[in-house]
Amino acid sequence: MHIHRYERIWLVLGGLILVAFLIILGSYAFIVGKTPPSHMEMVDAQTVRTSPPFNKPGLYKVGPNEYEAVMLGFAFGYTPNKMTIPLGATVHFLVTSPDVVHGLYIPKTNINMMLIPGHVNRFTHTFNKPGEYLILCHEYCGIGHQAMFATITVNDNKTA
């Protein structure tokens, strides 16, 4: 098979650019210390309801205007299903599922997690706009999926 001179030049040039890009990307990731997540937090899905901290789900104040939301996503709902925080609060979500795969999605934020039984999800978000935020399950999880929701109310300190 005959390859024309210009085709060969473009193939070699494209290959060299690709190799250079991968070397630069890999070097940058190594220098900056960017690595894929190396640890996965696990909990026994059979005993999650009796294992700390999921044996006492709720919203806990851990610092000035900083909270930890320990949540379980299960068939037919979330626990806790109502939380109230002040405006500007930072919430550290700690979430898992004891039964099947669920989702946790809060519209108008960047919170979007898959709750896999036995896997612990962590996410931090600062709520800078007052109002009521709906927590929805966005993974079909069986009968009752449509009723699976919770709310976070962000109070504006000026109106309180």
CSV table of N, CA and C in Angstrom, one decimal, residues 26-112:
chain,number,residue,atom,x,y,z
A,26,GLY,N,0.7,14.4,31.5
A,26,GLY,CA,1.2,13.5,32.5
A,26,GLY,C,2.2,14.2,33.5
A,27,SER,N,3.1,15.0,32.9
A,27,SER,CA,4.1,15.7,33.7
A,27,SER,C,3.4,16.7,34.6
A,28,TYR,N,2.4,17.5,34.1
A,28,TYR,CA,1.7,18.5,34.9
A,28,TYR,C,1.0,17.8,36.0
A,29,ALA,N,0.3,16.7,35.7
A,29,ALA,CA,-0.5,16.0,36.8
A,29,ALA,C,0.5,15.5,37.9
A,30,PHE,N,1.7,15.0,37.5
A,30,PHE,CA,2.6,14.5,38.5
A,30,PHE,C,3.2,15.7,39.3
A,31,ILE,N,3.6,16.8,38.6
A,31,ILE,CA,4.2,17.9,39.3
A,31,ILE,C,3.2,18.5,40.3
A,32,VAL,N,1.9,18.7,39.9
A,32,VAL,CA,0.9,19.3,40.7
A,32,VAL,C,0.4,18.4,41.8
A,33,GLY,N,0.6,17.1,41.6
A,33,GLY,CA,0.1,16.1,42.5
A,33,GLY,C,-1.3,15.6,42.3
A,34,LYS,N,-1.8,15.8,41.1
A,34,LYS,CA,-3.2,15.4,40.8
A,34,LYS,C,-3.2,13.9,40.5
A,35,THR,N,-4.0,13.2,41.3
A,35,THR,CA,-4.1,11.7,41.2
A,35,THR,C,-5.6,11.4,41.3
A,36,PRO,N,-5.9,10.2,40.7
A,36,PRO,CA,-7.3,9.8,40.9
A,36,PRO,C,-7.6,9.4,42.4
A,37,PRO,N,-8.8,9.5,42.8
A,37,PRO,CA,-9.1,9.1,44.2
A,37,PRO,C,-8.6,7.8,44.5
A,38,SER,N,-7.8,7.7,45.6
A,38,SER,CA,-7.1,6.4,45.9
A,38,SER,C,-7.8,5.7,47.1
A,39,HIS,N,-8.7,6.3,47.8
A,39,HIS,CA,-9.3,5.6,48.8
A,39,HIS,C,-10.8,5.6,48.7
A,40,MET,N,-11.5,4.6,48.9
A,40,MET,CA,-12.9,4.5,48.9
A,40,MET,C,-13.4,4.2,50.3
A,41,GLU,N,-14.3,5.0,50.8
A,41,GLU,CA,-14.8,4.7,52.1
A,41,GLU,C,-16.0,3.7,51.9
A,42,MET,N,-15.9,2.6,52.7
A,42,MET,CA,-16.9,1.6,52.6
A,42,MET,C,-17.5,1.4,54.0
A,43,VAL,N,-18.8,0.9,53.9
A,43,VAL,CA,-19.5,0.5,55.1
A,43,VAL,C,-20.3,-0.8,54.8
A,44,ASP,N,-20.5,-1.6,55.7
A,44,ASP,CA,-21.3,-2.8,55.4
A,44,ASP,C,-22.8,-2.4,55.2
A,45,ALA,N,-23.3,-2.7,54.0
A,45,ALA,CA,-24.7,-2.3,53.7
A,45,ALA,C,-25.7,-3.0,54.6
A,46,GLN,N,-25.4,-4.2,55.0
A,46,GLN,CA,-26.3,-4.9,55.9
A,46,GLN,C,-26.5,-4.3,57.3
A,47,THR,N,-25.4,-3.6,57.8
A,47,THR,CA,-25.4,-3.1,59.1
A,47,THR,C,-25.3,-1.6,59.1
A,48,VAL,N,-25.5,-0.9,58.0
A,48,VAL,CA,-25.3,0.5,57.9
A,48,VAL,C,-26.1,1.3,58.9
A,49,ARG,N,-27.4,0.8,59.1
A,49,ARG,CA,-28.3,1.6,60.0
A,49,ARG,C,-27.9,1.5,61.5
A,50,THR,N,-26.9,0.6,61.8
A,50,THR,CA,-26.5,0.5,63.2
A,50,THR,C,-25.0,0.8,63.3
A,51,SER,N,-24.4,1.3,62.2
A,51,SER,CA,-23.0,1.6,62.2
A,51,SER,C,-22.8,3.1,62.3
A,52,PRO,N,-21.9,3.7,63.2
A,52,PRO,CA,-21.7,5.1,63.2
A,52,PRO,C,-21.1,5.6,61.9
A,53,PRO,N,-21.3,6.7,61.4
A,53,PRO,CA,-22.3,7.7,61.9
A,53,PRO,C,-23.7,7.6,61.4
A,54,PHE,N,-23.9,6.6,60.6
A,54,PHE,CA,-25.2,6.4,59.9
A,54,PHE,C,-26.3,5.9,60.9
A,55,ASN,N,-25.9,5.5,62.1
A,55,ASN,CA,-26.9,5.1,63.0
A,55,ASN,C,-27.7,6.3,63.6
A,56,LYS,N,-27.1,7.5,63.4
A,56,LYS,CA,-27.8,8.7,63.9
A,56,LYS,C,-27.8,9.8,62.8
A,57,PRO,N,-28.5,9.5,61.7
A,57,PRO,CA,-28.5,10.5,60.6
A,57,PRO,C,-29.1,11.8,61.1
A,58,GLY,N,-28.6,12.9,60.5
A,58,GLY,CA,-29.1,14.2,60.9
A,58,GLY,C,-28.1,15.3,60.5
A,59,LEU,N,-28.5,16.5,60.9
A,59,LEU,CA,-27.6,17.7,60.5
A,59,LEU,C,-27.0,18.1,61.8
A,60,TYR,N,-25.6,18.2,61.8
A,60,TYR,CA,-24.8,18.5,63.0
A,60,TYR,C,-24.0,19.7,62.7
A,61,LYS,N,-23.9,20.6,63.7
A,61,LYS,CA,-23.1,21.8,63.6
A,61,LYS,C,-21.7,21.4,64.0
A,62,VAL,N,-20.7,21.6,63.1
A,62,VAL,CA,-19.3,21.2,63.3
A,62,VAL,C,-18.4,22.4,63.4
A,63,GLY,N,-18.9,23.6,63.2
A,63,GLY,CA,-18.0,24.8,63.3
A,63,GLY,C,-18.9,26.0,63.1
A,64,PRO,N,-18.3,27.2,63.1
A,64,PRO,CA,-19.1,28.4,62.8
A,64,PRO,C,-19.6,28.4,61.4
A,65,ASN,N,-20.9,28.3,61.3
A,65,ASN,CA,-21.6,28.3,60.0
A,65,ASN,C,-21.1,27.1,59.1
A,66,GLU,N,-20.9,26.0,59.8
A,66,GLU,CA,-20.4,24.8,59.1
A,66,GLU,C,-21.2,23.6,59.7
A,67,TYR,N,-21.7,22.8,58.8
A,67,TYR,CA,-22.5,21.6,59.2
A,67,TYR,C,-22.1,20.4,58.5
A,68,GLU,N,-22.5,19.2,59.2
A,68,GLU,CA,-22.3,17.9,58.5
A,68,GLU,C,-23.7,17.3,58.4
A,69,ALA,N,-24.1,16.9,57.2
A,69,ALA,CA,-25.3,16.2,57.0
A,69,ALA,C,-25.1,14.8,56.8
A,70,VAL,N,-25.4,14.0,57.8
A,70,VAL,CA,-25.3,12.5,57.7
A,70,VAL,C,-26.6,12.0,57.2
A,71,MET,N,-26.6,11.4,56.0
A,71,MET,CA,-27.9,11.0,55.3
A,71,MET,C,-27.9,9.6,54.9
A,72,LEU,N,-29.0,9.0,54.9
A,72,LEU,CA,-29.3,7.7,54.2
A,72,LEU,C,-30.3,7.8,53.1
A,73,GLY,N,-30.0,7.3,52.0
A,73,GLY,CA,-31.0,7.2,50.9
A,73,GLY,C,-31.5,5.8,50.8
A,74,PHE,N,-32.8,5.6,51.0
A,74,PHE,CA,-33.4,4.2,51.0
A,74,PHE,C,-34.7,4.2,50.2
A,75,ALA,N,-35.2,3.1,50.0
A,75,ALA,CA,-36.5,3.0,49.3
A,75,ALA,C,-37.6,3.9,50.0
A,76,PHE,N,-38.2,4.7,49.2
A,76,PHE,CA,-39.2,5.6,49.6
A,76,PHE,C,-38.8,6.9,50.3
A,77,GLY,N,-37.5,7.2,50.5
A,77,GLY,CA,-37.1,8.4,51.1
A,77,GLY,C,-35.6,8.6,51.5
A,78,TYR,N,-35.4,9.7,52.1
A,78,TYR,CA,-34.1,10.1,52.7
A,78,TYR,C,-34.3,10.3,54.1
A,79,THR,N,-33.3,10.1,54.9
A,79,THR,CA,-33.4,10.5,56.3
A,79,THR,C,-32.1,11.2,56.6
A,80,PRO,N,-32.1,12.4,57.2
A,80,PRO,CA,-33.3,13.2,57.5
A,80,PRO,C,-34.0,13.7,56.2
A,81,ASN,N,-35.3,14.0,56.3
A,81,ASN,CA,-36.0,14.5,55.1
A,81,ASN,C,-36.2,16.0,55.1
A,82,LYS,N,-35.9,16.6,56.2
A,82,LYS,CA,-36.0,18.1,56.3
A,82,LYS,C,-34.8,18.6,57.1
A,83,MET,N,-34.1,19.6,56.5
A,83,MET,CA,-33.0,20.3,57.2
A,83,MET,C,-33.1,21.8,57.0
A,84,THR,N,-32.7,22.5,58.0
A,84,THR,CA,-32.7,24.0,57.9
A,84,THR,C,-31.3,24.5,58.3
A,85,ILE,N,-30.8,25.4,57.4
A,85,ILE,CA,-29.5,25.9,57.7
A,85,ILE,C,-29.5,27.4,57.4
A,86,PRO,N,-28.6,28.2,58.0
A,86,PRO,CA,-28.5,29.6,57.7
A,86,PRO,C,-27.9,29.9,56.4
A,87,LEU,N,-28.1,31.1,55.9
A,87,LEU,CA,-27.5,31.5,54.6
A,87,LEU,C,-26.0,31.6,54.7
A,88,GLY,N,-25.3,31.1,53.7
A,88,GLY,CA,-23.9,31.1,53.7
A,88,GLY,C,-23.3,29.9,54.4
A,89,ALA,N,-24.1,29.0,54.9
A,89,ALA,CA,-23.6,27.8,55.6
A,89,ALA,C,-22.9,26.8,54.6
A,90,THR,N,-21.8,26.2,55.1
A,90,THR,CA,-21.1,25.2,54.3
A,90,THR,C,-21.6,23.8,54.9
A,91,VAL,N,-22.1,23.0,54.0
A,91,VAL,CA,-22.6,21.7,54.5
A,91,VAL,C,-21.7,20.6,53.9
A,92,HIS,N,-21.2,19.7,54.8
A,92,HIS,CA,-20.4,18.5,54.3
A,92,HIS,C,-21.4,17.3,54.3
A,93,PHE,N,-21.8,16.9,53.2
A,93,PHE,CA,-22.7,15.7,53.0
A,93,PHE,C,-21.9,14.4,53.2
A,94,LEU,N,-22.5,13.5,53.9
A,94,LEU,CA,-21.9,12.2,54.1
A,94,LEU,C,-23.1,11.2,53.9
A,95,VAL,N,-23.1,10.6,52.8
A,95,VAL,CA,-24.4,9.9,52.3
A,95,VAL,C,-24.0,8.4,51.9
A,96,THR,N,-25.0,7.5,52.1
A,96,THR,CA,-24.9,6.2,51.6
A,96,THR,C,-26.3,5.6,51.5
A,97,SER,N,-26.3,4.3,51.0
A,97,SER,CA,-27.6,3.7,50.8
A,97,SER,C,-27.5,2.3,51.4
A,98,PRO,N,-28.5,1.8,52.1
A,98,PRO,CA,-28.5,0.5,52.7
A,98,PRO,C,-29.1,-0.6,51.8
A,99,ASP,N,-29.8,-0.2,50.7
A,99,ASP,CA,-30.6,-1.2,50.0
A,99,ASP,C,-30.2,-1.3,48.5
A,100,VAL,N,-30.6,-0.4,47.7
A,100,VAL,CA,-30.3,-0.4,46.2
A,100,VAL,C,-29.6,0.9,45.8
A,101,VAL,N,-29.2,1.0,44.6
A,101,VAL,CA,-28.6,2.2,44.0
A,101,VAL,C,-29.7,3.3,44.0
A,102,HIS,N,-29.3,4.4,44.6
A,102,HIS,CA,-30.2,5.6,44.5
A,102,HIS,C,-29.3,6.8,44.0
A,103,GLY,N,-30.0,7.9,43.8
A,103,GLY,CA,-29.3,9.1,43.4
A,103,GLY,C,-29.6,10.2,44.4
A,104,LEU,N,-28.7,11.2,44.5
A,104,LEU,CA,-29.0,12.4,45.3
A,104,LEU,C,-28.6,13.6,44.4
A,105,TYR,N,-29.6,14.3,44.0
A,105,TYR,CA,-29.5,15.5,43.2
A,105,TYR,C,-30.2,16.6,43.7
A,106,ILE,N,-29.5,17.8,43.8
A,106,ILE,CA,-30.1,19.0,44.3
A,106,ILE,C,-30.1,20.0,43.1
A,107,PRO,N,-31.2,20.3,42.5
A,107,PRO,CA,-31.3,21.2,41.4
A,107,PRO,C,-30.7,22.6,41.8
A,108,LYS,N,-30.1,23.3,40.8
A,108,LYS,CA,-29.6,24.6,40.9
A,108,LYS,C,-28.3,24.6,41.8
A,109,THR,N,-27.7,23.4,42.1
A,109,THR,CA,-26.4,23.3,42.7
A,109,THR,C,-25.6,22.4,41.9
A,110,ASN,N,-24.4,22.1,42.3
A,110,ASN,CA,-23.6,21.1,41.6
A,110,ASN,C,-23.5,19.8,42.4
A,111,ILE,N,-24.5,19.6,43.2
A,111,ILE,CA,-24.6,18.3,44.0
A,111,ILE,C,-25.3,17.3,43.2
A,112,ASN,N,-24.6,16.2,42.9
A,112,ASN,CA,-25.1,15.1,42.1
A,112,ASN,C,-24.3,13.8,42.5
